[in-house]
Short mmCIF file of C-alpha atoms in Angstrom, two decimals:
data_model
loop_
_atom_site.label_atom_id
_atom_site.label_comp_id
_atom_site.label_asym_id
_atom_site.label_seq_id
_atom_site.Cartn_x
_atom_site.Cartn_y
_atom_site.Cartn_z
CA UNK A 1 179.31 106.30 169.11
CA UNK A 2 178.19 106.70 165.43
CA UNK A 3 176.57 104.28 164.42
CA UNK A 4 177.37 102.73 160.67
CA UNK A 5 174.49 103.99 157.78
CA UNK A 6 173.20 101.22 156.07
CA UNK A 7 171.77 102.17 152.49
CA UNK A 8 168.37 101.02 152.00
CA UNK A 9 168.50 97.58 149.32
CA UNK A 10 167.47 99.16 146.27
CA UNK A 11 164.62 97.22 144.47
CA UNK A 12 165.65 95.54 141.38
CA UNK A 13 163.36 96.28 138.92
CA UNK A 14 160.97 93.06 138.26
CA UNK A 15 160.83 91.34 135.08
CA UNK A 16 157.49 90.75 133.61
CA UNK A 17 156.03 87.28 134.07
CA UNK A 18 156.33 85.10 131.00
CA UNK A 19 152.65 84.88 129.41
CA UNK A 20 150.97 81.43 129.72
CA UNK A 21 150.68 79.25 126.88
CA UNK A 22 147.13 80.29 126.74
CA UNK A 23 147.84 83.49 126.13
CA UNK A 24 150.50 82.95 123.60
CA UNK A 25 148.86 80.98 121.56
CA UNK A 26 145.45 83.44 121.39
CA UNK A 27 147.91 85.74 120.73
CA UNK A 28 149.73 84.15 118.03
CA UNK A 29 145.72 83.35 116.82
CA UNK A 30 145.00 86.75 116.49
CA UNK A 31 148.01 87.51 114.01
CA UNK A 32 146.90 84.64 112.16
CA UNK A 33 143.42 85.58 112.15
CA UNK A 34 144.66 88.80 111.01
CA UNK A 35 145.66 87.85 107.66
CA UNK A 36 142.49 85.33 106.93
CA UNK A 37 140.43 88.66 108.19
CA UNK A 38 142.20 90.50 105.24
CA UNK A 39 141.72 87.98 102.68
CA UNK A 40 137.54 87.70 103.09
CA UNK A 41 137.60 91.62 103.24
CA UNK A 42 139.36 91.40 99.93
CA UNK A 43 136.98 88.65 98.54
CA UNK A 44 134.19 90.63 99.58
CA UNK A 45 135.39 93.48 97.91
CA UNK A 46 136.18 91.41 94.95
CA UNK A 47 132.61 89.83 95.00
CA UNK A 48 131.28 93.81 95.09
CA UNK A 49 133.31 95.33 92.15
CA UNK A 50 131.84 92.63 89.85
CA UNK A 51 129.77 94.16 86.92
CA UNK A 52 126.37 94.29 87.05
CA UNK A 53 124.62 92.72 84.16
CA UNK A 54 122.51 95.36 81.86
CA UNK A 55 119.44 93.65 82.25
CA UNK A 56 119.39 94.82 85.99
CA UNK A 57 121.24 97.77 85.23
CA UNK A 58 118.16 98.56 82.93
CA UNK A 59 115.93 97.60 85.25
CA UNK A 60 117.21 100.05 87.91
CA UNK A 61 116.87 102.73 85.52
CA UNK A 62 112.94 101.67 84.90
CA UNK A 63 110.76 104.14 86.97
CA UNK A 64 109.66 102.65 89.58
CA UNK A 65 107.01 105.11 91.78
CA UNK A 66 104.51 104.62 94.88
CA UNK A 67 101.02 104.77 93.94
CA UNK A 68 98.72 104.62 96.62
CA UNK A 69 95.23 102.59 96.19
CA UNK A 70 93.05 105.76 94.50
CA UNK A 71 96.33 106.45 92.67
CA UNK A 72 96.76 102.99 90.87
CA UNK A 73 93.21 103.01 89.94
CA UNK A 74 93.43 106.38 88.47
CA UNK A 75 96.59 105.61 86.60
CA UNK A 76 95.18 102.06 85.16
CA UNK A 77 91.66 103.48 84.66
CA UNK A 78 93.26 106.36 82.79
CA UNK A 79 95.98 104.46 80.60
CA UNK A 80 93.53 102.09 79.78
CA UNK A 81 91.42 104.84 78.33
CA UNK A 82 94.16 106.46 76.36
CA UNK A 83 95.28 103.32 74.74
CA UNK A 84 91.32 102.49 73.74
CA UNK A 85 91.07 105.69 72.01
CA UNK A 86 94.20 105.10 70.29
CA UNK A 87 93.19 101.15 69.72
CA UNK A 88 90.25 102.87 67.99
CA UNK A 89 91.47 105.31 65.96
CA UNK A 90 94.32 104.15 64.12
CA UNK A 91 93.78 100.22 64.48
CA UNK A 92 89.87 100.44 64.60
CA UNK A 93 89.10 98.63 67.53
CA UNK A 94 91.57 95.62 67.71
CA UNK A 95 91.15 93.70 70.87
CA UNK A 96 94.11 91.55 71.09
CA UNK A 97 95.99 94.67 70.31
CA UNK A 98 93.91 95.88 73.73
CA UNK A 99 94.21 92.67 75.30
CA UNK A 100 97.99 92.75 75.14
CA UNK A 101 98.45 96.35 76.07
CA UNK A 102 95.77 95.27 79.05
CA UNK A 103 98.35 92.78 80.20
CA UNK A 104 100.95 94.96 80.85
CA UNK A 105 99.45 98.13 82.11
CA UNK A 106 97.91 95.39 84.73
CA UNK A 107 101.37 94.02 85.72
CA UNK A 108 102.68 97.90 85.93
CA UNK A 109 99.84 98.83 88.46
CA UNK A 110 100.52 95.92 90.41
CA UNK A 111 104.68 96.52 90.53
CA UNK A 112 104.05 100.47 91.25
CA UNK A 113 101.32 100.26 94.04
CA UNK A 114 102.70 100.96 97.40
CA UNK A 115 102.95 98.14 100.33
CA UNK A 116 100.08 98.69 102.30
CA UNK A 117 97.31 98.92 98.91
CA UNK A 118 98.68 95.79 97.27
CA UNK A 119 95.15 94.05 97.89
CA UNK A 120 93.51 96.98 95.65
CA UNK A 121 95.71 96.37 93.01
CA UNK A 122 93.41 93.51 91.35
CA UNK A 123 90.42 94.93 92.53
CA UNK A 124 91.13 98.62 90.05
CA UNK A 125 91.82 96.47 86.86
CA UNK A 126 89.28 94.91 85.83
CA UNK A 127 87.36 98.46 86.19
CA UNK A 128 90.10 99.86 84.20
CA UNK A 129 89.65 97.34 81.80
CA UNK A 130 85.83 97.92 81.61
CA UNK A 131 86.86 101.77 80.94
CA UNK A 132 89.26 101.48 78.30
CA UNK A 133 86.42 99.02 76.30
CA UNK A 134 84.05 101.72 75.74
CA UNK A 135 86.34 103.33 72.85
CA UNK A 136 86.35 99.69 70.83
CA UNK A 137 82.62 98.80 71.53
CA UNK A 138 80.18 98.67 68.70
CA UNK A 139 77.45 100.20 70.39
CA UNK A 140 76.45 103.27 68.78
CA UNK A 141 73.28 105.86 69.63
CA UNK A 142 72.51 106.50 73.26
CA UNK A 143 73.91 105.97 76.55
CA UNK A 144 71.64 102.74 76.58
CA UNK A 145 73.36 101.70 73.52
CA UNK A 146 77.02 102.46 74.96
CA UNK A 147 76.45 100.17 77.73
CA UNK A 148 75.25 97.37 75.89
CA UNK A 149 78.23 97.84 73.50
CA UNK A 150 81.00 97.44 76.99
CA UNK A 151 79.00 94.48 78.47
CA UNK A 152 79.45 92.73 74.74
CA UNK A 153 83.00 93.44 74.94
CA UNK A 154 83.72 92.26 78.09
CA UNK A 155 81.97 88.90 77.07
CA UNK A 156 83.91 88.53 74.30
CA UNK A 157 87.15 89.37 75.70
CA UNK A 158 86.75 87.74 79.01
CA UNK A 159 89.91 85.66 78.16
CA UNK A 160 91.90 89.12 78.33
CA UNK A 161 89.90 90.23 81.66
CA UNK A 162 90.86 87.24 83.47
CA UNK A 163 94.21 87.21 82.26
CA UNK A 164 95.58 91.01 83.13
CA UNK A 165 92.90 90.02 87.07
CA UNK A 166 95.54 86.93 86.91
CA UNK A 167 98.50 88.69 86.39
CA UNK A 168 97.69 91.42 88.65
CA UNK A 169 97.22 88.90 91.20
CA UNK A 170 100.23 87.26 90.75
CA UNK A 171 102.43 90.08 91.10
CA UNK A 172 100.77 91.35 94.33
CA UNK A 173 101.26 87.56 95.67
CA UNK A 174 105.30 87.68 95.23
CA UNK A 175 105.32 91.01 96.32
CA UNK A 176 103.42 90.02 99.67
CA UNK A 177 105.66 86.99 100.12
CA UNK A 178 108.83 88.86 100.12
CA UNK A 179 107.61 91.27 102.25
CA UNK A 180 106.77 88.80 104.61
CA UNK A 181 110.19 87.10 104.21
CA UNK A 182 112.01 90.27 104.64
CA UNK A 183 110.26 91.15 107.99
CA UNK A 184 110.80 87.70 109.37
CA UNK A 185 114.30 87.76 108.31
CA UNK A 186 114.77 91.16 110.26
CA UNK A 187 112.93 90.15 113.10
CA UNK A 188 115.36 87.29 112.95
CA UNK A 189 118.36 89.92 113.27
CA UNK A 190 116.92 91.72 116.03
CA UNK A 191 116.38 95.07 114.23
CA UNK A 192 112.73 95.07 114.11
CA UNK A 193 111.11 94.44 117.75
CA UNK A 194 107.70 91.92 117.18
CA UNK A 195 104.36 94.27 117.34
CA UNK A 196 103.18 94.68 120.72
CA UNK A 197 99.59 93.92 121.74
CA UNK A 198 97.52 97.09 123.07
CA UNK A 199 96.91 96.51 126.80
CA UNK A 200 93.25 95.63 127.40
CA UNK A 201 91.51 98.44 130.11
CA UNK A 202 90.71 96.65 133.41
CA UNK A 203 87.44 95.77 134.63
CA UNK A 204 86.13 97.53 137.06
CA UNK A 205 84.97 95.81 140.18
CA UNK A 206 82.28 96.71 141.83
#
Protein backbone atom coordinates (compact mmCIF):
# COMPACT_ATOMS: atom_id res chain seq x y z
CA UNK A 1 0.00 0.00 0.00
CA UNK A 2 1.14 3.62 -0.76
CA UNK A 3 1.62 5.26 1.81
CA UNK A 4 0.22 9.14 2.02
CA UNK A 5 3.33 12.00 1.38
CA UNK A 6 3.36 14.36 3.97
CA UNK A 7 5.01 17.80 2.87
CA UNK A 8 7.64 18.86 5.13
CA UNK A 9 6.10 22.15 7.52
CA UNK A 10 7.64 24.91 5.83
CA UNK A 11 9.44 27.35 8.27
CA UNK A 12 7.78 30.59 8.66
CA UNK A 13 10.14 33.07 8.34
CA UNK A 14 11.01 34.62 12.01
CA UNK A 15 10.40 38.08 12.87
CA UNK A 16 13.20 39.96 14.38
CA UNK A 17 13.13 40.38 18.15
CA UNK A 18 11.92 43.77 19.28
CA UNK A 19 15.18 45.74 20.56
CA UNK A 20 15.32 46.32 24.36
CA UNK A 21 14.67 49.55 25.77
CA UNK A 22 18.33 49.84 26.22
CA UNK A 23 18.97 49.71 22.94
CA UNK A 24 16.29 52.02 21.81
CA UNK A 25 16.97 54.57 23.75
CA UNK A 26 21.08 54.59 22.86
CA UNK A 27 19.76 54.51 19.69
CA UNK A 28 17.42 57.28 19.77
CA UNK A 29 20.74 59.03 21.79
CA UNK A 30 22.78 58.74 18.97
CA UNK A 31 20.30 60.69 16.54
CA UNK A 32 20.14 63.18 19.12
CA UNK A 33 23.69 63.36 19.64
CA UNK A 34 23.85 63.69 16.03
CA UNK A 35 22.52 67.04 15.73
CA UNK A 36 24.38 68.58 19.05
CA UNK A 37 27.63 66.90 17.18
CA UNK A 38 26.73 69.22 14.17
CA UNK A 39 26.11 72.27 16.03
CA UNK A 40 29.82 72.35 18.01
CA UNK A 41 31.36 71.41 14.53
CA UNK A 42 29.62 74.50 13.29
CA UNK A 43 30.66 76.65 16.36
CA UNK A 44 34.03 75.53 15.93
CA UNK A 45 34.06 76.45 12.54
CA UNK A 46 32.47 79.68 13.40
CA UNK A 47 35.09 80.32 16.22
CA UNK A 48 37.92 79.56 13.22
CA UNK A 49 36.66 81.90 10.40
CA UNK A 50 36.87 84.84 12.86
CA UNK A 51 39.35 87.59 11.65
CA UNK A 52 42.51 87.79 12.90
CA UNK A 53 43.44 91.10 14.33
CA UNK A 54 46.41 93.02 12.29
CA UNK A 55 48.53 93.31 15.11
CA UNK A 56 49.09 89.43 14.93
CA UNK A 57 48.59 89.38 11.40
CA UNK A 58 51.70 91.78 11.39
CA UNK A 59 53.37 89.95 13.64
CA UNK A 60 53.23 86.73 11.56
CA UNK A 61 54.60 88.54 8.77
CA UNK A 62 57.75 89.77 11.12
CA UNK A 63 60.77 87.48 10.24
CA UNK A 64 61.20 85.35 12.59
CA UNK A 65 64.65 82.98 11.94
CA UNK A 66 66.77 80.32 14.07
CA UNK A 67 70.01 81.56 15.10
CA UNK A 68 72.08 79.22 16.74
CA UNK A 69 74.44 80.41 19.83
CA UNK A 70 77.70 81.63 17.47
CA UNK A 71 74.96 82.95 15.16
CA UNK A 72 73.15 85.36 17.66
CA UNK A 73 76.39 86.62 18.83
CA UNK A 74 77.53 87.35 15.40
CA UNK A 75 74.31 89.00 14.42
CA UNK A 76 74.14 91.27 17.82
CA UNK A 77 77.93 91.83 17.82
CA UNK A 78 77.62 92.90 14.20
CA UNK A 79 74.33 95.14 14.33
CA UNK A 80 75.60 96.67 17.21
CA UNK A 81 78.63 97.74 15.27
CA UNK A 82 76.76 99.04 12.29
CA UNK A 83 74.44 101.14 14.28
CA UNK A 84 77.71 102.70 16.36
CA UNK A 85 79.22 103.76 13.21
CA UNK A 86 76.10 105.23 12.12
CA UNK A 87 75.40 106.69 15.90
CA UNK A 88 78.77 108.33 15.14
CA UNK A 89 78.62 109.69 12.02
CA UNK A 90 75.53 111.42 11.52
CA UNK A 91 74.43 111.92 15.31
CA UNK A 92 78.09 112.16 16.68
CA UNK A 93 78.09 109.75 19.26
CA UNK A 94 74.61 109.93 21.02
CA UNK A 95 74.25 107.29 23.61
CA UNK A 96 70.68 107.21 24.41
CA UNK A 97 70.22 107.14 20.71
CA UNK A 98 72.66 103.78 21.23
CA UNK A 99 71.10 102.87 24.33
CA UNK A 100 67.67 102.62 22.73
CA UNK A 101 68.73 100.94 19.56
CA UNK A 102 70.77 98.53 22.24
CA UNK A 103 67.42 97.65 23.71
CA UNK A 104 65.94 96.31 20.89
CA UNK A 105 68.60 94.59 18.95
CA UNK A 106 68.93 92.76 22.59
CA UNK A 107 65.23 91.71 22.67
CA UNK A 108 65.61 90.58 18.74
CA UNK A 109 68.61 88.22 19.61
CA UNK A 110 66.83 86.85 22.38
CA UNK A 111 63.28 86.18 20.23
CA UNK A 112 65.46 84.74 17.12
CA UNK A 113 67.91 82.35 19.02
CA UNK A 114 66.97 78.80 18.61
CA UNK A 115 65.63 76.49 21.70
CA UNK A 116 68.51 74.75 22.78
CA UNK A 117 71.09 78.29 22.90
CA UNK A 118 68.54 80.38 24.77
CA UNK A 119 71.07 80.49 27.85
CA UNK A 120 73.73 82.25 25.38
CA UNK A 121 71.44 84.72 24.46
CA UNK A 122 72.36 87.15 27.53
CA UNK A 123 75.68 86.02 27.71
CA UNK A 124 76.50 87.61 23.58
CA UNK A 125 74.96 91.09 24.50
CA UNK A 126 76.63 92.67 26.65
CA UNK A 127 79.84 91.80 24.33
CA UNK A 128 77.88 93.17 21.56
CA UNK A 129 77.23 96.06 23.43
CA UNK A 130 80.96 96.52 24.37
CA UNK A 131 81.58 96.29 20.39
CA UNK A 132 79.24 98.67 19.10
CA UNK A 133 80.81 101.41 21.96
CA UNK A 134 84.06 101.65 20.36
CA UNK A 135 82.59 103.90 17.36
CA UNK A 136 81.07 106.61 20.15
CA UNK A 137 84.13 106.49 22.57
CA UNK A 138 86.27 109.53 22.99
CA UNK A 139 89.41 107.84 23.10
CA UNK A 140 91.55 108.90 20.38
CA UNK A 141 95.51 107.87 19.52
CA UNK A 142 96.51 104.28 20.08
CA UNK A 143 95.07 101.04 20.74
CA UNK A 144 95.82 101.90 24.52
CA UNK A 145 93.79 104.92 24.08
CA UNK A 146 90.77 102.98 22.29
CA UNK A 147 90.40 100.81 25.18
CA UNK A 148 90.34 103.29 27.73
CA UNK A 149 87.78 105.21 25.60
CA UNK A 150 85.13 101.62 25.65
CA UNK A 151 85.77 100.98 29.41
CA UNK A 152 84.60 104.92 29.95
CA UNK A 153 81.65 104.21 27.96
CA UNK A 154 80.55 101.31 29.45
CA UNK A 155 80.77 103.17 32.89
CA UNK A 156 78.81 105.74 31.83
CA UNK A 157 76.21 103.87 30.14
CA UNK A 158 75.95 101.02 32.49
CA UNK A 159 72.21 101.94 32.91
CA UNK A 160 71.80 100.88 29.08
CA UNK A 161 74.12 97.61 29.64
CA UNK A 162 72.04 96.36 32.33
CA UNK A 163 68.96 97.20 30.77
CA UNK A 164 69.26 95.44 27.04
CA UNK A 165 71.36 92.08 29.87
CA UNK A 166 67.68 92.59 31.55
CA UNK A 167 65.68 92.43 28.70
CA UNK A 168 67.56 89.76 27.10
CA UNK A 169 67.01 87.84 30.10
CA UNK A 170 63.58 88.30 30.28
CA UNK A 171 62.72 87.16 26.98
CA UNK A 172 64.79 83.93 27.24
CA UNK A 173 62.82 83.34 30.73
CA UNK A 174 59.17 83.33 28.93
CA UNK A 175 60.52 81.59 26.20
CA UNK A 176 61.89 78.72 28.59
CA UNK A 177 58.62 78.67 30.51
CA UNK A 178 56.49 77.97 27.60
CA UNK A 179 58.61 75.53 26.41
CA UNK A 180 58.40 73.82 29.48
CA UNK A 181 54.58 74.20 29.56
CA UNK A 182 54.20 72.96 26.12
CA UNK A 183 56.20 69.69 26.78
CA UNK A 184 54.32 68.99 29.95
CA UNK A 185 51.14 69.65 28.29
CA UNK A 186 52.12 67.01 25.51
CA UNK A 187 53.42 64.65 27.78
CA UNK A 188 50.03 65.12 29.34
CA UNK A 189 48.37 63.97 25.89
CA UNK A 190 50.44 61.06 25.48
CA UNK A 191 52.28 62.19 22.30
CA UNK A 192 55.61 62.68 23.71
CA UNK A 193 56.88 59.43 25.73
CA UNK A 194 58.96 60.85 29.19
CA UNK A 195 62.97 60.56 28.44
CA UNK A 196 64.26 57.31 29.31
CA UNK A 197 67.24 56.83 31.63
CA UNK A 198 70.43 55.11 29.93
CA UNK A 199 70.80 51.66 31.53
CA UNK A 200 73.79 51.63 33.88
CA UNK A 201 76.56 48.60 32.68
CA UNK A 202 76.60 45.83 35.34
CA UNK A 203 79.25 45.15 37.69
CA UNK A 204 81.18 42.57 37.19
CA UNK A 205 81.58 40.00 39.88
CA UNK A 206 84.43 38.49 40.51
Amino acid sequence: MEQPRTRPAQSRPRRPAPLPPQAQGGASGERAAAPAESATVYRAAGKARRPVPPVVQALRRFPNPRLTGLGSGLFCAGTMLVLGLLDGLLLGGSAAVYGVLFLLVSGLTAGWVRKADLVTAPIVVPIAFAVGAAPISDGAGGFGARVMGVVTALAMNAGWLYGGTLVAGVVVIVRKVRLMARRAAQRRAGQVPPAKKAPQPRRRTA
